[in-house]
């Protein structure tokens, strides 16, 4: 058994772990990163953000070629789907990005260990390789960045084929004739959109009485209307109690309703923290009721010298939250002043139209009795949106009634995911809705709709 010593040992190389490793190395720490998968980059790069966005873009192109391009005067003969090529393109993007992380590890001299990492008493981490060989690492500090995995739904056993999770749905070998998506969060809606555009009949079952939990309710209601117009079917307040493969179909049982059937089922009911076999008990790292690792303001766990970041600690389970939290954590470990504000993490659903938000929702403000003003502007009057042929949706700006400080911005519309960055930056600098409205915005751009909504919030929109 070999033994090595490092200033910082990181377990997991997803957006939290690899970002922590790169930043720590930049700041001069002798850094090691343990990853059990062959490719670096975690859920996000391998089976999450990146492959899903690749399929969203490709399926949108196919969909446009089938009809929407004709409105631009571009006539396309009946387009043919080459799903193998579509998956191939997705895999190439994943390979380029994961190789890029491996290259950066080499450049910055991050020591990479392949295998399963586990804590083994204070300051000790053991790596078990695929061949069973163990390496003991002595660590000044340990950072847990082991992320998350798809959550189970009682009564529904995933077989990795007909009843699968997001990873299965990113690689269906053929377009299913029908697909039941259990869960109307971002992952379910994005992958449901992909397969709908490629020809599958989609039914989304959601336990709650709304889609996109956590999103501003008014914006989510508008999005639901657009998704229904696209042909996606929704059953809200649907409690799924079981699923069974019956030949080439899956039967899904829903409390108080007739069972539904489809060729495939995608279980997308959230994600749970990845902590099994991590040896947390060996150093006294506590977990909460749901298995997440609680941390203090410096991301330190209940065990001194052991830190945790990313999905494994809960909060917004998003790649950019994981990265920013990880970077702030290692900067503090390296003696720098660093802060990360979890209240200003934008959240995006990359459907068509996209749905994006940052800050408080209108429901949050009402619940907390915060006095607010609201400004709304539609995309339909925006020249750029009309030129793009994507003019559905609107921007909603929420600001404090007395101080005018921006409290939340919510968008359903074209490129909402890109537009929300301006709102996040303004909020990070404590801007008011008037500040945002008085910034000169280029014409014609979609960002003018954000400006109009800000104008509507503090005064009157120019085009209102
Ligand atoms: P992970 O990315 O899960 O990385 C953890 C890593 O640790 C993994 O590589 C794992 O193999 C490794 N590991 C775990 N245990 C051990 C161990 N004991 N030893 C060694 N290695 C270990 N987020 C967004 O912000 N935008 C999106 O568009 C988006 N789309 C998504 C789409 C899908 C289909 C999915 C599933 C997720 C999506 N997410 C998105 C969420 C995003 O992927 C996660 O929030 C992000 O990956 C969390 O980063 P992390 O580093 O905390 O964990």
PDB file of C-alpha atoms in Angstrom, residues 119-324:
ATOM      1  CA  UNK A 119     -12.252   8.987   4.552  1.00  0.00           C
ATOM      2  CA  UNK A 120     -10.314   6.786   6.944  1.00  0.00           C
ATOM      3  CA  UNK A 121      -9.866   8.765  10.125  1.00  0.00           C
ATOM      4  CA  UNK A 122      -8.645  12.355  10.604  1.00  0.00           C
ATOM      5  CA  UNK A 123      -6.399  13.558   7.764  1.00  0.00           C
ATOM      6  CA  UNK A 124      -6.470  10.198   5.953  1.00  0.00           C
ATOM      7  CA  UNK A 125      -8.166   9.313   2.689  1.00  0.00           C
ATOM      8  CA  UNK A 126      -7.936   5.912   1.025  1.00  0.00           C
ATOM      9  CA  UNK A 127      -8.239   5.488  -2.744  1.00  0.00           C
ATOM     10  CA  UNK A 128      -9.279   2.051  -4.005  1.00  0.00           C
ATOM     11  CA  UNK A 129      -8.478   1.560  -7.680  1.00  0.00           C
ATOM     12  CA  UNK A 130     -10.405  -0.631 -10.127  1.00  0.00           C
ATOM     13  CA  UNK A 131      -7.867  -3.439  -9.466  1.00  0.00           C
ATOM     14  CA  UNK A 132      -8.512  -3.242  -5.709  1.00  0.00           C
ATOM     15  CA  UNK A 133      -5.113  -1.648  -4.960  1.00  0.00           C
ATOM     16  CA  UNK A 134      -5.228   0.946  -2.206  1.00  0.00           C
ATOM     17  CA  UNK A 135      -3.339   4.214  -1.913  1.00  0.00           C
ATOM     18  CA  UNK A 136      -3.358   6.119   1.360  1.00  0.00           C
ATOM     19  CA  UNK A 137      -3.347   9.894   1.165  1.00  0.00           C
ATOM     20  CA  UNK A 138      -2.408  12.096   4.081  1.00  0.00           C
ATOM     21  CA  UNK A 139      -4.314  15.337   3.716  1.00  0.00           C
ATOM     22  CA  UNK A 140      -3.927  18.706   5.379  1.00  0.00           C
ATOM     23  CA  UNK A 141      -7.554  19.364   4.419  1.00  0.00           C
ATOM     24  CA  UNK A 142     -10.200  17.186   2.779  1.00  0.00           C
ATOM     25  CA  UNK A 143     -12.924  18.464   0.477  1.00  0.00           C
ATOM     26  CA  UNK A 144     -15.949  16.246  -0.226  1.00  0.00           C
ATOM     27  CA  UNK A 145     -17.436  16.982  -3.666  1.00  0.00           C
ATOM     28  CA  UNK A 146     -19.128  13.675  -4.404  1.00  0.00           C
ATOM     29  CA  UNK A 147     -22.264  15.210  -5.893  1.00  0.00           C
ATOM     30  CA  UNK A 148     -25.561  13.460  -6.345  1.00  0.00           C
ATOM     31  CA  UNK A 149     -27.402  10.692  -8.168  1.00  0.00           C
ATOM     32  CA  UNK A 150     -30.992  10.308  -9.388  1.00  0.00           C
ATOM     33  CA  UNK A 151     -33.502   9.881  -6.564  1.00  0.00           C
ATOM     34  CA  UNK A 152     -35.772   6.834  -6.413  1.00  0.00           C
ATOM     35  CA  UNK A 153     -39.527   6.889  -6.416  1.00  0.00           C
ATOM     36  CA  UNK A 154     -41.165   4.340  -4.095  1.00  0.00           C
ATOM     37  CA  UNK A 155     -42.859   1.603  -6.114  1.00  0.00           C
ATOM     38  CA  UNK A 156     -40.901   2.356  -9.286  1.00  0.00           C
ATOM     39  CA  UNK A 157     -37.825   0.225  -9.910  1.00  0.00           C
ATOM     40  CA  UNK A 158     -35.546   1.549 -12.625  1.00  0.00           C
ATOM     41  CA  UNK A 159     -34.284  -1.205 -14.934  1.00  0.00           C
ATOM     42  CA  UNK A 160     -31.943   1.127 -16.840  1.00  0.00           C
ATOM     43  CA  UNK A 161     -33.894   0.483 -20.019  1.00  0.00           C
ATOM     44  CA  UNK A 162     -37.659   0.920 -20.302  1.00  0.00           C
ATOM     45  CA  UNK A 163     -37.856   2.466 -16.839  1.00  0.00           C
ATOM     46  CA  UNK A 164     -34.843   4.698 -16.652  1.00  0.00           C
ATOM     47  CA  UNK A 165     -33.393   7.926 -15.336  1.00  0.00           C
ATOM     48  CA  UNK A 166     -31.917  10.959 -17.067  1.00  0.00           C
ATOM     49  CA  UNK A 167     -28.774   9.051 -18.024  1.00  0.00           C
ATOM     50  CA  UNK A 168     -30.901   6.435 -19.815  1.00  0.00           C
ATOM     51  CA  UNK A 169     -32.947   9.151 -21.534  1.00  0.00           C
ATOM     52  CA  UNK A 170     -29.784  10.854 -22.840  1.00  0.00           C
ATOM     53  CA  UNK A 171     -28.963   7.736 -24.839  1.00  0.00           C
ATOM     54  CA  UNK A 172     -32.200   6.122 -26.074  1.00  0.00           C
ATOM     55  CA  UNK A 173     -31.098   4.172 -29.160  1.00  0.00           C
ATOM     56  CA  UNK A 174     -34.345   4.977 -30.998  1.00  0.00           C
ATOM     57  CA  UNK A 175     -37.098   7.547 -30.619  1.00  0.00           C
ATOM     58  CA  UNK A 176     -39.714   5.975 -28.344  1.00  0.00           C
ATOM     59  CA  UNK A 177     -43.199   6.100 -29.739  1.00  0.00           C
ATOM     60  CA  UNK A 178     -44.400   7.311 -26.323  1.00  0.00           C
ATOM     61  CA  UNK A 179     -42.656   8.442 -23.150  1.00  0.00           C
ATOM     62  CA  UNK A 180     -44.012   9.079 -19.669  1.00  0.00           C
ATOM     63  CA  UNK A 181     -41.914  11.575 -17.738  1.00  0.00           C
ATOM     64  CA  UNK A 182     -42.389  11.396 -13.979  1.00  0.00           C
ATOM     65  CA  UNK A 183     -41.514  14.816 -12.547  1.00  0.00           C
ATOM     66  CA  UNK A 184     -42.006  18.253 -14.099  1.00  0.00           C
ATOM     67  CA  UNK A 185     -38.724  19.791 -12.964  1.00  0.00           C
ATOM     68  CA  UNK A 186     -36.075  21.137 -15.337  1.00  0.00           C
ATOM     69  CA  UNK A 187     -34.526  17.731 -16.118  1.00  0.00           C
ATOM     70  CA  UNK A 188     -37.879  16.090 -16.937  1.00  0.00           C
ATOM     71  CA  UNK A 189     -39.053  19.007 -19.063  1.00  0.00           C
ATOM     72  CA  UNK A 190     -35.784  19.364 -20.974  1.00  0.00           C
ATOM     73  CA  UNK A 191     -35.535  15.676 -21.837  1.00  0.00           C
ATOM     74  CA  UNK A 192     -39.276  15.476 -22.482  1.00  0.00           C
ATOM     75  CA  UNK A 193     -38.837  18.364 -24.960  1.00  0.00           C
ATOM     76  CA  UNK A 194     -35.946  16.608 -26.710  1.00  0.00           C
ATOM     77  CA  UNK A 195     -37.913  13.415 -27.380  1.00  0.00           C
ATOM     78  CA  UNK A 196     -41.111  15.300 -28.171  1.00  0.00           C
ATOM     79  CA  UNK A 197     -39.289  17.267 -30.900  1.00  0.00           C
ATOM     80  CA  UNK A 198     -37.943  14.007 -32.293  1.00  0.00           C
ATOM     81  CA  UNK A 199     -41.444  12.534 -32.487  1.00  0.00           C
ATOM     82  CA  UNK A 200     -42.335  10.856 -29.184  1.00  0.00           C
ATOM     83  CA  UNK A 201     -45.712  11.417 -27.550  1.00  0.00           C
ATOM     84  CA  UNK A 202     -44.932  12.835 -24.130  1.00  0.00           C
ATOM     85  CA  UNK A 203     -47.006  12.677 -20.967  1.00  0.00           C
ATOM     86  CA  UNK A 204     -45.602  14.434 -17.915  1.00  0.00           C
ATOM     87  CA  UNK A 205     -46.869  13.285 -14.526  1.00  0.00           C
ATOM     88  CA  UNK A 206     -46.287  15.707 -11.664  1.00  0.00           C
ATOM     89  CA  UNK A 207     -47.185  15.197  -8.008  1.00  0.00           C
ATOM     90  CA  UNK A 208     -47.602  18.923  -7.358  1.00  0.00           C
ATOM     91  CA  UNK A 209     -50.319  21.142  -8.839  1.00  0.00           C
ATOM     92  CA  UNK A 210     -47.709  23.060 -10.850  1.00  0.00           C
ATOM     93  CA  UNK A 211     -44.578  22.553 -12.945  1.00  0.00           C
ATOM     94  CA  UNK A 212     -41.031  23.744 -12.220  1.00  0.00           C
ATOM     95  CA  UNK A 213     -41.192  23.883  -8.419  1.00  0.00           C
ATOM     96  CA  UNK A 214     -39.128  26.772  -7.048  1.00  0.00           C
ATOM     97  CA  UNK A 215     -39.726  28.908 -10.145  1.00  0.00           C
ATOM     98  CA  UNK A 216     -41.940  32.003  -9.892  1.00  0.00           C
ATOM     99  CA  UNK A 217     -45.451  30.516 -10.125  1.00  0.00           C
ATOM    100  CA  UNK A 218     -46.809  33.028 -12.652  1.00  0.00           C
ATOM    101  CA  UNK A 219     -43.866  32.432 -14.982  1.00  0.00           C
ATOM    102  CA  UNK A 220     -44.229  28.649 -14.558  1.00  0.00           C
ATOM    103  CA  UNK A 221     -47.943  28.880 -15.452  1.00  0.00           C
ATOM    104  CA  UNK A 222     -47.079  30.774 -18.647  1.00  0.00           C
ATOM    105  CA  UNK A 223     -44.422  28.185 -19.517  1.00  0.00           C
ATOM    106  CA  UNK A 224     -46.932  25.362 -18.968  1.00  0.00           C
ATOM    107  CA  UNK A 225     -49.234  26.954 -21.516  1.00  0.00           C
ATOM    108  CA  UNK A 226     -46.427  27.056 -24.120  1.00  0.00           C
ATOM    109  CA  UNK A 227     -45.421  23.436 -23.457  1.00  0.00           C
ATOM    110  CA  UNK A 228     -49.031  22.286 -23.838  1.00  0.00           C
ATOM    111  CA  UNK A 229     -49.249  24.202 -27.134  1.00  0.00           C
ATOM    112  CA  UNK A 230     -46.210  22.182 -28.268  1.00  0.00           C
ATOM    113  CA  UNK A 231     -48.171  18.969 -27.699  1.00  0.00           C
ATOM    114  CA  UNK A 232     -46.753  17.843 -24.354  1.00  0.00           C
ATOM    115  CA  UNK A 233     -49.489  16.460 -22.113  1.00  0.00           C
ATOM    116  CA  UNK A 234     -49.465  17.152 -18.392  1.00  0.00           C
ATOM    117  CA  UNK A 235     -51.211  15.432 -15.520  1.00  0.00           C
ATOM    118  CA  UNK A 236     -50.727  17.542 -12.408  1.00  0.00           C
ATOM    119  CA  UNK A 237     -51.500  16.345  -8.867  1.00  0.00           C
ATOM    120  CA  UNK A 238     -50.595  12.855 -10.084  1.00  0.00           C
ATOM    121  CA  UNK A 239     -49.194  10.541  -7.420  1.00  0.00           C
ATOM    122  CA  UNK A 240     -47.378   7.700  -9.171  1.00  0.00           C
ATOM    123  CA  UNK A 241     -47.561   4.530  -7.057  1.00  0.00           C
ATOM    124  CA  UNK A 242     -45.925   1.960  -9.308  1.00  0.00           C
ATOM    125  CA  UNK A 243     -44.556   1.053 -12.725  1.00  0.00           C
ATOM    126  CA  UNK A 244     -44.201  -2.319 -14.397  1.00  0.00           C
ATOM    127  CA  UNK A 245     -42.689  -3.418 -17.692  1.00  0.00           C
ATOM    128  CA  UNK A 246     -45.232  -5.410 -19.685  1.00  0.00           C
ATOM    129  CA  UNK A 247     -43.631  -6.645 -22.889  1.00  0.00           C
ATOM    130  CA  UNK A 248     -42.726  -3.599 -24.976  1.00  0.00           C
ATOM    131  CA  UNK A 249     -44.772  -1.236 -22.833  1.00  0.00           C
ATOM    132  CA  UNK A 250     -44.602   0.076 -19.295  1.00  0.00           C
ATOM    133  CA  UNK A 251     -47.707   0.437 -17.187  1.00  0.00           C
ATOM    134  CA  UNK A 252     -47.646   3.342 -14.736  1.00  0.00           C
ATOM    135  CA  UNK A 253     -50.059   3.370 -11.824  1.00  0.00           C
ATOM    136  CA  UNK A 254     -51.348   6.711 -10.614  1.00  0.00           C
ATOM    137  CA  UNK A 255     -53.402   7.046  -7.433  1.00  0.00           C
ATOM    138  CA  UNK A 256     -57.097   7.610  -8.161  1.00  0.00           C
ATOM    139  CA  UNK A 257     -56.716   7.353 -11.960  1.00  0.00           C
ATOM    140  CA  UNK A 258     -56.656   4.748 -14.695  1.00  0.00           C
ATOM    141  CA  UNK A 259     -53.112   3.418 -15.282  1.00  0.00           C
ATOM    142  CA  UNK A 260     -51.174   4.910 -18.198  1.00  0.00           C
ATOM    143  CA  UNK A 261     -48.917   3.079 -20.628  1.00  0.00           C
ATOM    144  CA  UNK A 262     -45.945   4.138 -22.718  1.00  0.00           C
ATOM    145  CA  UNK A 263     -42.966   2.618 -24.472  1.00  0.00           C
ATOM    146  CA  UNK A 264     -40.583   4.208 -21.973  1.00  0.00           C
ATOM    147  CA  UNK A 265     -40.649   5.894 -18.577  1.00  0.00           C
ATOM    148  CA  UNK A 266     -38.230   8.565 -17.428  1.00  0.00           C
ATOM    149  CA  UNK A 267     -38.047   8.965 -13.657  1.00  0.00           C
ATOM    150  CA  UNK A 268     -36.967  12.557 -12.981  1.00  0.00           C
ATOM    151  CA  UNK A 269     -38.064  13.184  -9.418  1.00  0.00           C
ATOM    152  CA  UNK A 270     -34.954  14.924  -8.138  1.00  0.00           C
ATOM    153  CA  UNK A 271     -31.494  13.929  -7.011  1.00  0.00           C
ATOM    154  CA  UNK A 272     -30.093  12.604  -3.765  1.00  0.00           C
ATOM    155  CA  UNK A 273     -26.647  13.186  -2.233  1.00  0.00           C
ATOM    156  CA  UNK A 274     -23.864  10.759  -2.999  1.00  0.00           C
ATOM    157  CA  UNK A 275     -22.343   9.710   0.339  1.00  0.00           C
ATOM    158  CA  UNK A 276     -22.493   5.890   0.394  1.00  0.00           C
ATOM    159  CA  UNK A 277     -19.175   4.261   1.313  1.00  0.00           C
ATOM    160  CA  UNK A 278     -17.466   7.604   1.954  1.00  0.00           C
ATOM    161  CA  UNK A 279     -16.389   6.720   5.487  1.00  0.00           C
ATOM    162  CA  UNK A 280     -18.037   9.816   6.946  1.00  0.00           C
ATOM    163  CA  UNK A 281     -18.392   8.096  10.312  1.00  0.00           C
ATOM    164  CA  UNK A 282     -14.612   7.605  10.537  1.00  0.00           C
ATOM    165  CA  UNK A 283     -14.156  11.332  11.124  1.00  0.00           C
ATOM    166  CA  UNK A 284     -17.594  12.258  12.465  1.00  0.00           C
ATOM    167  CA  UNK A 285     -19.064  14.080   9.449  1.00  0.00           C
ATOM    168  CA  UNK A 286     -22.798  14.437  10.169  1.00  0.00           C
ATOM    169  CA  UNK A 287     -25.541  14.169   7.553  1.00  0.00           C
ATOM    170  CA  UNK A 288     -29.072  15.514   7.746  1.00  0.00           C
ATOM    171  CA  UNK A 289     -32.378  13.624   7.482  1.00  0.00           C
ATOM    172  CA  UNK A 290     -32.138  13.534   3.671  1.00  0.00           C
ATOM    173  CA  UNK A 291     -28.481  12.513   3.608  1.00  0.00           C
ATOM    174  CA  UNK A 292     -27.013  15.920   2.689  1.00  0.00           C
ATOM    175  CA  UNK A 293     -23.883  17.069   4.524  1.00  0.00           C
ATOM    176  CA  UNK A 294     -24.568  20.218   6.561  1.00  0.00           C
ATOM    177  CA  UNK A 295     -21.771  22.819   6.493  1.00  0.00           C
ATOM    178  CA  UNK A 296     -21.066  26.184   8.137  1.00  0.00           C
ATOM    179  CA  UNK A 297     -20.476  29.486   6.316  1.00  0.00           C
ATOM    180  CA  UNK A 298     -16.973  28.326   5.337  1.00  0.00           C
ATOM    181  CA  UNK A 299     -18.295  25.019   3.942  1.00  0.00           C
ATOM    182  CA  UNK A 300     -16.691  23.147   6.853  1.00  0.00           C
ATOM    183  CA  UNK A 301     -18.556  20.012   7.982  1.00  0.00           C
ATOM    184  CA  UNK A 302     -19.066  18.895  11.582  1.00  0.00           C
ATOM    185  CA  UNK A 303     -15.538  17.410  11.401  1.00  0.00           C
ATOM    186  CA  UNK A 304     -12.673  19.921  11.660  1.00  0.00           C
ATOM    187  CA  UNK A 305     -10.603  20.110   8.479  1.00  0.00           C
ATOM    188  CA  UNK A 306     -13.210  18.328   6.360  1.00  0.00           C
ATOM    189  CA  UNK A 307     -15.119  20.573   3.947  1.00  0.00           C
ATOM    190  CA  UNK A 308     -17.974  19.841   1.520  1.00  0.00           C
ATOM    191  CA  UNK A 309     -19.353  21.668  -1.531  1.00  0.00           C
ATOM    192  CA  UNK A 310     -21.747  21.177  -4.437  1.00  0.00           C
ATOM    193  CA  UNK A 311     -24.779  18.912  -4.741  1.00  0.00           C
ATOM    194  CA  UNK A 312     -23.711  16.825  -1.756  1.00  0.00           C
ATOM    195  CA  UNK A 313     -24.495  19.712   0.624  1.00  0.00           C
ATOM    196  CA  UNK A 314     -27.881  20.522  -0.975  1.00  0.00           C
ATOM    197  CA  UNK A 315     -29.283  23.957  -1.792  1.00  0.00           C
ATOM    198  CA  UNK A 316     -29.636  24.703  -5.509  1.00  0.00           C
ATOM    199  CA  UNK A 317     -28.396  21.503  -7.175  1.00  0.00           C
ATOM    200  CA  UNK A 318     -26.828  23.312 -10.116  1.00  0.00           C
ATOM    201  CA  UNK A 319     -23.385  23.196 -11.677  1.00  0.00           C
ATOM    202  CA  UNK A 320     -22.600  26.912 -11.387  1.00  0.00           C
ATOM    203  CA  UNK A 321     -23.629  26.926  -7.714  1.00  0.00           C
ATOM    204  CA  UNK A 322     -21.311  23.946  -7.147  1.00  0.00           C
ATOM    205  CA  UNK A 323     -18.410  25.667  -8.914  1.00  0.00           C
ATOM    206  CA  UNK A 324     -18.753  29.074  -7.265  1.00  0.00           C
TER     207      UNK A 324
END
